[in-house]
Short mmCIF file of C-alpha atoms in Angstrom, two decimals:
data_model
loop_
_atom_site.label_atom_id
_atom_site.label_comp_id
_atom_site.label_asym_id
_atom_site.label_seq_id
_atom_site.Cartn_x
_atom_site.Cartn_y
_atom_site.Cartn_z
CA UNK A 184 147.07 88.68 136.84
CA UNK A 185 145.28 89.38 140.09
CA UNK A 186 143.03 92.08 138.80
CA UNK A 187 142.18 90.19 135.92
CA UNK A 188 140.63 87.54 137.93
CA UNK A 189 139.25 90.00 140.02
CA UNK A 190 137.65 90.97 137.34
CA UNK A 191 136.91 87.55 136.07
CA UNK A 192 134.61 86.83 139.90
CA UNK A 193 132.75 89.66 139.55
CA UNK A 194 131.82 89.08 136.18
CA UNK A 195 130.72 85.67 137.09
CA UNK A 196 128.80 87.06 140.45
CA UNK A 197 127.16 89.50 138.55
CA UNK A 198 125.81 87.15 135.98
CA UNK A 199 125.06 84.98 138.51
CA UNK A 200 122.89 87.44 140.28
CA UNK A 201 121.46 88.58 137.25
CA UNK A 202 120.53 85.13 136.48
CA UNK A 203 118.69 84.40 139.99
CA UNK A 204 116.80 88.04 139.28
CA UNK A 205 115.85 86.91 135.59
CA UNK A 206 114.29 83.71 137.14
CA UNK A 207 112.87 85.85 139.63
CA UNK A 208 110.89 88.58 137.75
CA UNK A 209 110.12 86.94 134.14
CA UNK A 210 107.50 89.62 133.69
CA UNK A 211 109.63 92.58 133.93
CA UNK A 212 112.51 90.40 131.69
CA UNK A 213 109.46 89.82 128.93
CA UNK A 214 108.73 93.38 129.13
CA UNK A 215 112.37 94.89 128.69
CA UNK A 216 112.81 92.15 125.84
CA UNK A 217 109.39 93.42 124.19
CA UNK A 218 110.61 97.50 124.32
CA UNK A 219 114.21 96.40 122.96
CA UNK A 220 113.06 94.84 120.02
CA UNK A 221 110.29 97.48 119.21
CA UNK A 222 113.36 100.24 119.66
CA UNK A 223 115.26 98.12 117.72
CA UNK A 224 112.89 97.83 114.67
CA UNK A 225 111.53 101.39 115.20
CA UNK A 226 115.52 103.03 115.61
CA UNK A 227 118.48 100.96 115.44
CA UNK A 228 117.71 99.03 112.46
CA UNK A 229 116.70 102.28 110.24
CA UNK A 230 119.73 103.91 111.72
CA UNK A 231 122.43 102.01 111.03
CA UNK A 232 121.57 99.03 108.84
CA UNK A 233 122.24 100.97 105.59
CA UNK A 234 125.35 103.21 107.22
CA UNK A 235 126.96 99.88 107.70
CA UNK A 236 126.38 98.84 104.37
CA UNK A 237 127.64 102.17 102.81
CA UNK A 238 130.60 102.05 104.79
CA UNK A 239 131.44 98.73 104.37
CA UNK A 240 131.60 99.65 100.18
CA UNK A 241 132.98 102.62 100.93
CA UNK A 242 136.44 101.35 103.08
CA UNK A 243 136.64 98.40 100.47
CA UNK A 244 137.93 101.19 97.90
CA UNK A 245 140.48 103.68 98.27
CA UNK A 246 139.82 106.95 99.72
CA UNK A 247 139.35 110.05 97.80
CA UNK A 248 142.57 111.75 98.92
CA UNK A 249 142.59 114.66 97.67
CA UNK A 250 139.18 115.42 99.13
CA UNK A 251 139.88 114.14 102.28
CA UNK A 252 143.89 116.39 102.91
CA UNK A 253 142.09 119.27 104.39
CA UNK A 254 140.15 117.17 107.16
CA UNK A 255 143.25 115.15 107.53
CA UNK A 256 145.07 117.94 108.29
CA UNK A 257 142.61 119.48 110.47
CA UNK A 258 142.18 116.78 112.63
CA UNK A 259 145.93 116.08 113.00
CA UNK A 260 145.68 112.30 110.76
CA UNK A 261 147.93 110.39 109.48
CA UNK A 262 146.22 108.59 106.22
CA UNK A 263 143.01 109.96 104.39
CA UNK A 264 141.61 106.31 105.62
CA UNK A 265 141.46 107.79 109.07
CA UNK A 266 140.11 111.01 107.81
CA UNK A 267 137.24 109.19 105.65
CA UNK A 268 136.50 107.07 108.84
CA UNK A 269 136.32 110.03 110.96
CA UNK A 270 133.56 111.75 108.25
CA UNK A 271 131.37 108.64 108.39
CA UNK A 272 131.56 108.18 111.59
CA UNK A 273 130.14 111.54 112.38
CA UNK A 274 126.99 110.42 109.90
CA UNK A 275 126.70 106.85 111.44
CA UNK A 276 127.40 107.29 115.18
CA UNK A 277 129.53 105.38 117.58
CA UNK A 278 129.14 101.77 116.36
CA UNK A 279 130.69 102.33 112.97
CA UNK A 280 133.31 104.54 114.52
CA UNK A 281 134.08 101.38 116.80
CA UNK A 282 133.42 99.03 113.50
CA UNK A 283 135.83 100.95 111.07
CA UNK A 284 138.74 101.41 113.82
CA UNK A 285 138.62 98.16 114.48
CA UNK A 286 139.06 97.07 110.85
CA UNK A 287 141.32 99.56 109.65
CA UNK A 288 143.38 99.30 112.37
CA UNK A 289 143.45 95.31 111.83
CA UNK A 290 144.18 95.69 108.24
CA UNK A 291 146.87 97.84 109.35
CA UNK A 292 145.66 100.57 106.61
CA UNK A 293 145.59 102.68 109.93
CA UNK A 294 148.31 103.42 113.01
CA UNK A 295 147.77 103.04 116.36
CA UNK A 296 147.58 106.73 117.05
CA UNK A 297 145.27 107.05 114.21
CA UNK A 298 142.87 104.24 115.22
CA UNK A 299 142.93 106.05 118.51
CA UNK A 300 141.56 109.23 117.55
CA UNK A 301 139.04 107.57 115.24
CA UNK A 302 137.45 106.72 118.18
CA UNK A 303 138.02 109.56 120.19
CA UNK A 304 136.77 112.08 117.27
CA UNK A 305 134.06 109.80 116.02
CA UNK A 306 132.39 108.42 119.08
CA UNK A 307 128.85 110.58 118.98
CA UNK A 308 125.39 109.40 118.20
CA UNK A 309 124.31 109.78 114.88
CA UNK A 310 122.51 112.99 113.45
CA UNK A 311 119.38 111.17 113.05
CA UNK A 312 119.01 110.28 116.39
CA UNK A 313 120.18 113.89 118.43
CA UNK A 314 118.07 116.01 116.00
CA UNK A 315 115.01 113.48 114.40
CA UNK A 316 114.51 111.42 118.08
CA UNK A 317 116.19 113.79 120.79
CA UNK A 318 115.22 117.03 119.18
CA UNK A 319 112.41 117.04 117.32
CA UNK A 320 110.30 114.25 119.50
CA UNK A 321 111.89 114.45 123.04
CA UNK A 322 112.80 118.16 123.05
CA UNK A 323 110.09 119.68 120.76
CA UNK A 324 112.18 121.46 118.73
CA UNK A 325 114.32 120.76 115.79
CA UNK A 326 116.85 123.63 116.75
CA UNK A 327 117.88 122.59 120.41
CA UNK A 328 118.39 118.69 118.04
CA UNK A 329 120.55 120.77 115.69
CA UNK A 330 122.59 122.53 118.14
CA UNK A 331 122.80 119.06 120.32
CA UNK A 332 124.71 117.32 117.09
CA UNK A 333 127.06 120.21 116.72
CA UNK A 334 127.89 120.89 119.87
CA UNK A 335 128.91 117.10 120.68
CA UNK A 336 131.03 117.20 117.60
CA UNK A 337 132.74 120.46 118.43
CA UNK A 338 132.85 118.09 122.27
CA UNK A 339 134.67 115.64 120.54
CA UNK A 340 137.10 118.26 118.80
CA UNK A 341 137.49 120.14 122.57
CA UNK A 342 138.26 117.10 124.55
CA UNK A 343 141.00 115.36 121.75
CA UNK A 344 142.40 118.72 121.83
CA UNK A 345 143.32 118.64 125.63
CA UNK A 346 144.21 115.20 125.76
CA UNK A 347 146.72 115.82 123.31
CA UNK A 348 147.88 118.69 125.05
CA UNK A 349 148.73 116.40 128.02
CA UNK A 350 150.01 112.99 126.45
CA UNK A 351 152.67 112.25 124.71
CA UNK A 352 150.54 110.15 122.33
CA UNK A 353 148.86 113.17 120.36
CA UNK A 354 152.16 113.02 118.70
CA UNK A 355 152.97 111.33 115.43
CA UNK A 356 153.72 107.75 115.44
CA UNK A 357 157.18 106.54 114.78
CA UNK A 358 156.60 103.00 115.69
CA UNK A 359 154.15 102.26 113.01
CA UNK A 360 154.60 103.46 109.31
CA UNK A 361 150.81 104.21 108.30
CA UNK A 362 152.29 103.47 104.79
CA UNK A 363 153.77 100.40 105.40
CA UNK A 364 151.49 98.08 102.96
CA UNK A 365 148.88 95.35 104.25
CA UNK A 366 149.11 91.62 103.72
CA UNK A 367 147.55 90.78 100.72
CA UNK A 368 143.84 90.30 101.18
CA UNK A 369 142.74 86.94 99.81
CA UNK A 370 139.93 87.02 97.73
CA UNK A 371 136.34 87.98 98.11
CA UNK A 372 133.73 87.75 96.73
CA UNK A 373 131.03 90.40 95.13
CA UNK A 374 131.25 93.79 97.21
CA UNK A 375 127.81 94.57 98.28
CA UNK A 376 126.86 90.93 98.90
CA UNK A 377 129.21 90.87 101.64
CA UNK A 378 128.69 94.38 102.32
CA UNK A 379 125.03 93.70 103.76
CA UNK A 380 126.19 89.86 105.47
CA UNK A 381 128.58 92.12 107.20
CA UNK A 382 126.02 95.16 108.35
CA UNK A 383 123.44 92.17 109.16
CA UNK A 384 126.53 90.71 111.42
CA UNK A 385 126.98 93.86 113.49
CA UNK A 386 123.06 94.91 113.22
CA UNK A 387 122.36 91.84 115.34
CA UNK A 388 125.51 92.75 117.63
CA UNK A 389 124.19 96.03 118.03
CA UNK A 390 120.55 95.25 118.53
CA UNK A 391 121.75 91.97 120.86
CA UNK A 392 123.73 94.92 123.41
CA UNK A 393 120.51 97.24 122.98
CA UNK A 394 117.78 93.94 124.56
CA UNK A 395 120.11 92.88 126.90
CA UNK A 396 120.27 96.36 128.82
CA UNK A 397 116.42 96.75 128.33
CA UNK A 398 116.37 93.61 130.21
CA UNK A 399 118.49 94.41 132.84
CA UNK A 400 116.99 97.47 133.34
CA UNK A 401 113.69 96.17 133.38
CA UNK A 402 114.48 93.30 135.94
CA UNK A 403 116.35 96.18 138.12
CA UNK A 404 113.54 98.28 138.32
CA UNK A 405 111.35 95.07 139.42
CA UNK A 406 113.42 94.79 142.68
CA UNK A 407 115.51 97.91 143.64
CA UNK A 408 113.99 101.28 143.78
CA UNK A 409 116.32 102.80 141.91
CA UNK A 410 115.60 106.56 140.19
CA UNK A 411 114.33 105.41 136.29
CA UNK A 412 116.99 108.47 135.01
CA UNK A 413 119.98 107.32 136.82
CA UNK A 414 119.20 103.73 135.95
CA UNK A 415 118.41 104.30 132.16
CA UNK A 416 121.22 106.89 131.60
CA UNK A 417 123.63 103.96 133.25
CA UNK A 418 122.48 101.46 130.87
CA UNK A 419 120.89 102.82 127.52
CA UNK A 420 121.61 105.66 125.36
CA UNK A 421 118.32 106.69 124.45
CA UNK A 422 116.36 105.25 127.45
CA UNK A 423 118.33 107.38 129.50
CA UNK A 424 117.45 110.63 126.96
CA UNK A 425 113.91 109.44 127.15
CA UNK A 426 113.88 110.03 130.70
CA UNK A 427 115.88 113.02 130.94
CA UNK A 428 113.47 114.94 128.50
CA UNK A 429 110.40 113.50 130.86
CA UNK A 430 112.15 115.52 133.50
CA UNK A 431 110.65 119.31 131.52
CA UNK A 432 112.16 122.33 131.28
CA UNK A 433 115.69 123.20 130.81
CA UNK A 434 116.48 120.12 133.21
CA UNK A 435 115.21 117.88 130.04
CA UNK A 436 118.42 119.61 127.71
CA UNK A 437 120.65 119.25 129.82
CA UNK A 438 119.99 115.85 131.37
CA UNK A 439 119.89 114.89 127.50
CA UNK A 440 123.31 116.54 127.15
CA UNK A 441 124.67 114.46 130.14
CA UNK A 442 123.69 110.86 128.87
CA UNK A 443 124.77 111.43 124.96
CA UNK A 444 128.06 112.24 126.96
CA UNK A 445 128.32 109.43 129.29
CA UNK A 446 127.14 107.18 126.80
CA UNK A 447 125.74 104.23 129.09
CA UNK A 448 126.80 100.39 129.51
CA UNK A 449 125.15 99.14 126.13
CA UNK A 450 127.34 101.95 124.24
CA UNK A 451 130.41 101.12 125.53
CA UNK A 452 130.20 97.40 125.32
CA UNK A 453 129.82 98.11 121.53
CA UNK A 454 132.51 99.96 121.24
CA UNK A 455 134.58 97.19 123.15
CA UNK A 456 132.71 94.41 120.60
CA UNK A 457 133.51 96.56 117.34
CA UNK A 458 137.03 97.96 118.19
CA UNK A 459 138.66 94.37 119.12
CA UNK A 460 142.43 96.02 119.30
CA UNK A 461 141.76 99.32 118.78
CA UNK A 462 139.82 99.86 121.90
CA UNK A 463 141.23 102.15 124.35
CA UNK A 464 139.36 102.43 127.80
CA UNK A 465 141.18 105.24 129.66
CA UNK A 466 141.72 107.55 126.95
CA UNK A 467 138.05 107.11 125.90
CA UNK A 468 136.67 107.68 129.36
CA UNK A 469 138.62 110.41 130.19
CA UNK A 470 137.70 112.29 126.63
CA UNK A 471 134.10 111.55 127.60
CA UNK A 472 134.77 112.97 131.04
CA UNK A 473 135.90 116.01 129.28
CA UNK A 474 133.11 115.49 126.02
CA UNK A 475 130.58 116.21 129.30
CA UNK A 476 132.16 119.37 130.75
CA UNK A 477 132.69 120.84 127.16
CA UNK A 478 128.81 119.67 126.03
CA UNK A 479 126.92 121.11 128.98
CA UNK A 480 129.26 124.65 128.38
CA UNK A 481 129.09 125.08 124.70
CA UNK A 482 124.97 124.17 125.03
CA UNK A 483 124.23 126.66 127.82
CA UNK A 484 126.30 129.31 125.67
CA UNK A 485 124.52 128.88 122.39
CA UNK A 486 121.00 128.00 123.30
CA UNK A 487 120.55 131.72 124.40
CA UNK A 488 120.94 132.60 120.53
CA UNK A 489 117.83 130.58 119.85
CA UNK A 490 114.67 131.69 118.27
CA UNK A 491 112.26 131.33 120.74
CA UNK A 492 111.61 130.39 124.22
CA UNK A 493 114.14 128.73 126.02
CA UNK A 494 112.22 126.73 128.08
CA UNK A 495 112.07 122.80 126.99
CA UNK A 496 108.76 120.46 127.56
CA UNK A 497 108.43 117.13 126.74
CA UNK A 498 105.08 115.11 126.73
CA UNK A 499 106.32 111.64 126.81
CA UNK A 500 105.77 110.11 130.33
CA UNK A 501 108.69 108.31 132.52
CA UNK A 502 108.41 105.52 130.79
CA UNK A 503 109.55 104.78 126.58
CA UNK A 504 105.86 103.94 125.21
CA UNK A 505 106.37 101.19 122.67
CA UNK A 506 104.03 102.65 119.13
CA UNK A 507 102.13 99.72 117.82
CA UNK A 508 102.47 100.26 114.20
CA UNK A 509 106.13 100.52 113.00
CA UNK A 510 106.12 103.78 109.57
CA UNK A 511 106.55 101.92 106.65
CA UNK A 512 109.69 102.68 105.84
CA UNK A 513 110.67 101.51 109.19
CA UNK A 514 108.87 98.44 108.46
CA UNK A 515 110.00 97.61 105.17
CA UNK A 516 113.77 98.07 106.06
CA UNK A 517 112.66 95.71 109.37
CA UNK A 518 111.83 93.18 106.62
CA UNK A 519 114.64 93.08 104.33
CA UNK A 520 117.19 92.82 107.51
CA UNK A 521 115.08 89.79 108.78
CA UNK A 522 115.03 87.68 105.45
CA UNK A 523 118.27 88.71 105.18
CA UNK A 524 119.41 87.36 108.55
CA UNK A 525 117.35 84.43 107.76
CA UNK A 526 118.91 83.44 105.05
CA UNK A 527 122.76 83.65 106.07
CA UNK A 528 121.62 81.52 109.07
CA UNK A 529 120.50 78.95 106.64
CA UNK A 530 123.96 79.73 104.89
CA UNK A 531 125.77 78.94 107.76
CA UNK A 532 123.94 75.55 108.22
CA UNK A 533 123.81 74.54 105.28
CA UNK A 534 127.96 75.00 104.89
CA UNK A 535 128.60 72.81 107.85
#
């Protein structure tokens, strides 16, 4: 009870100071807001708008079973639910990871243990983001992007490997029957209708964690000199790679390899947000602990079987510069998720 409101003050002091700072530096605040919402448009959106959509159709039906046995076994899962979660999750990156545990694992179409190693196996940025924006644009090279996204996966596999070696929980649940069946659902209504109110839902969460650490970082930087890469990495996933790859050389991979590990603040509170009951702090930040020993290893072992030089450059200053004319695919997809967000706010309204 005493930690909790512990916990509970500093919270509330934080916020507080945070507030007084906001007030303080409004320039810095407008310009953090400004670079989150043109990462959000240019990235986030085009990321993982449509992987929440497909994976929101795709957990509404039942899982190909048969297809999924061999990665079920493989990973050590109890339901081909868990397994098909694990195999999006590795295409959509940590939010849906975070999104499906927490839904299976409400629906109780999942165990405990299962829901558990969802989000230790599937907690990884997406492949679109480690090869297309760390790789190919931060990095230079499509390759050391490619070998990035595999080596955090075979990360993932490493570090939920020793952690079951040392707790009791890698075992098989007997407390929970994964095929115990789920409440009846009440009814719904058409699939992908509510399949893209639901991705808009969590778009906005996502994009709300992604401007609120721009901010914070922004105001931060206004007052306390503070090194940009230790500041970024804290707070923002791809900030903090930004800034690792300004660093050149093989400094830039590795610093790279370091924040996709740690994750950052804005990660984690989305896992917390998506998860609800699934979320498990201390097993998930001691498997990253262990995701950043095995990542910086398994990089510095293959890289050397690379075509090519070794040595990485980047041309991108310090600093993330915002482009000032979105692709249009990037734009178009902006669009649709705007009207679309538009229009279940006037949904909501118009119901009460």
């Amino acid at each position: 009870m005493n930690n909790c409101k512990n916990r509970q003050r500093a919270a509330a002091a934080a916020a507080g100071v945070l507030g007084v700072l906001l007030l303080a530096a409004p320039e810095a605040a407008a310009e953090g807001f400004a670079s989150g919402t043109a990462l959000c448009l240019a990235s986030v959106l085009p990321a993982l708008f449509p992987f929440f959509v497909v994976c929101e159709l795709l957990t509404a039906a039942p899982p190909p079973a048969r297809l999924l046995r061999p990665l079920q076994r493989l990973l050590g899962l109890e339901t081909p639910e868990a397994a098909q979660a694990v195999a999006l999750s590795w295409l959509g990156g940590y939010a849906v990871s975070a999104q499906l545990a927490g839904r299976l694992y409400g629906a109780h179409r999942i165990s405990r243990r299962d829901a558990r190693r969802l989000l230790l196996l599937g907690c990884c940025s997406g492949p679109g983001f480690v090869i297309g924006c760390v790789g190919g644009l931060l990095l230079g090279r499509l390759q050391l992007g490619v070998l990035l996204y595999a080596a955090q996966l075979a990360a993932n596999l490493a570090a939920t490997a020793c952690l079951d070696l040392f707790s009791a929980s890698g075992r098989p649940s007997r407390t929970f029957s994964a095929a115990r069946p789920a409440p009846p659902a009440p009814p719904q209504t058409a699939g992908l209708p509510r399949a893209i109110s639901s991705a808009v839902s969590a778009s906005l969460s996502v994009c709300g964690c992604v401007v609120f650490f721009r901010i914070v970082g922004a105001v931060i930087r206004a007052f306390l000199p503070v090194p940009p890469l230790l500041l970024s990495a804290a707070l923002e996933i791809s900030a903090g790679c930004a800034d690792a790859a300004a660093q050149g050389g093989q400094a830039a991979l590795y610093g790279c390899c370091a924040v996709l590990s740690l994750l950052g603040l804005s990660v984690w509170s989305q896992i917390q947000l998506f998860s609800g009951d699934a979320f498990c702090p201390r097993a998930l930040l001691l498997s990253r602990v262990l995701h950043f020993f095995f990542l910086q290893g398994l990089v510095r072992l293959c890289v050397r079987f690379l075509p090519g030089s070794l040595a990485v450059c980047s041309s991108l200053s310090a600093r993330v510069v915002p482009i000032s004319r979105l692709p249009p695919d990037a734009a178009l997809l902006g669009f649709v998720f705007l009207c679309a967000a538009l229009y279940k706010v006037r949904q909501n309204l118009y119901n009460k």
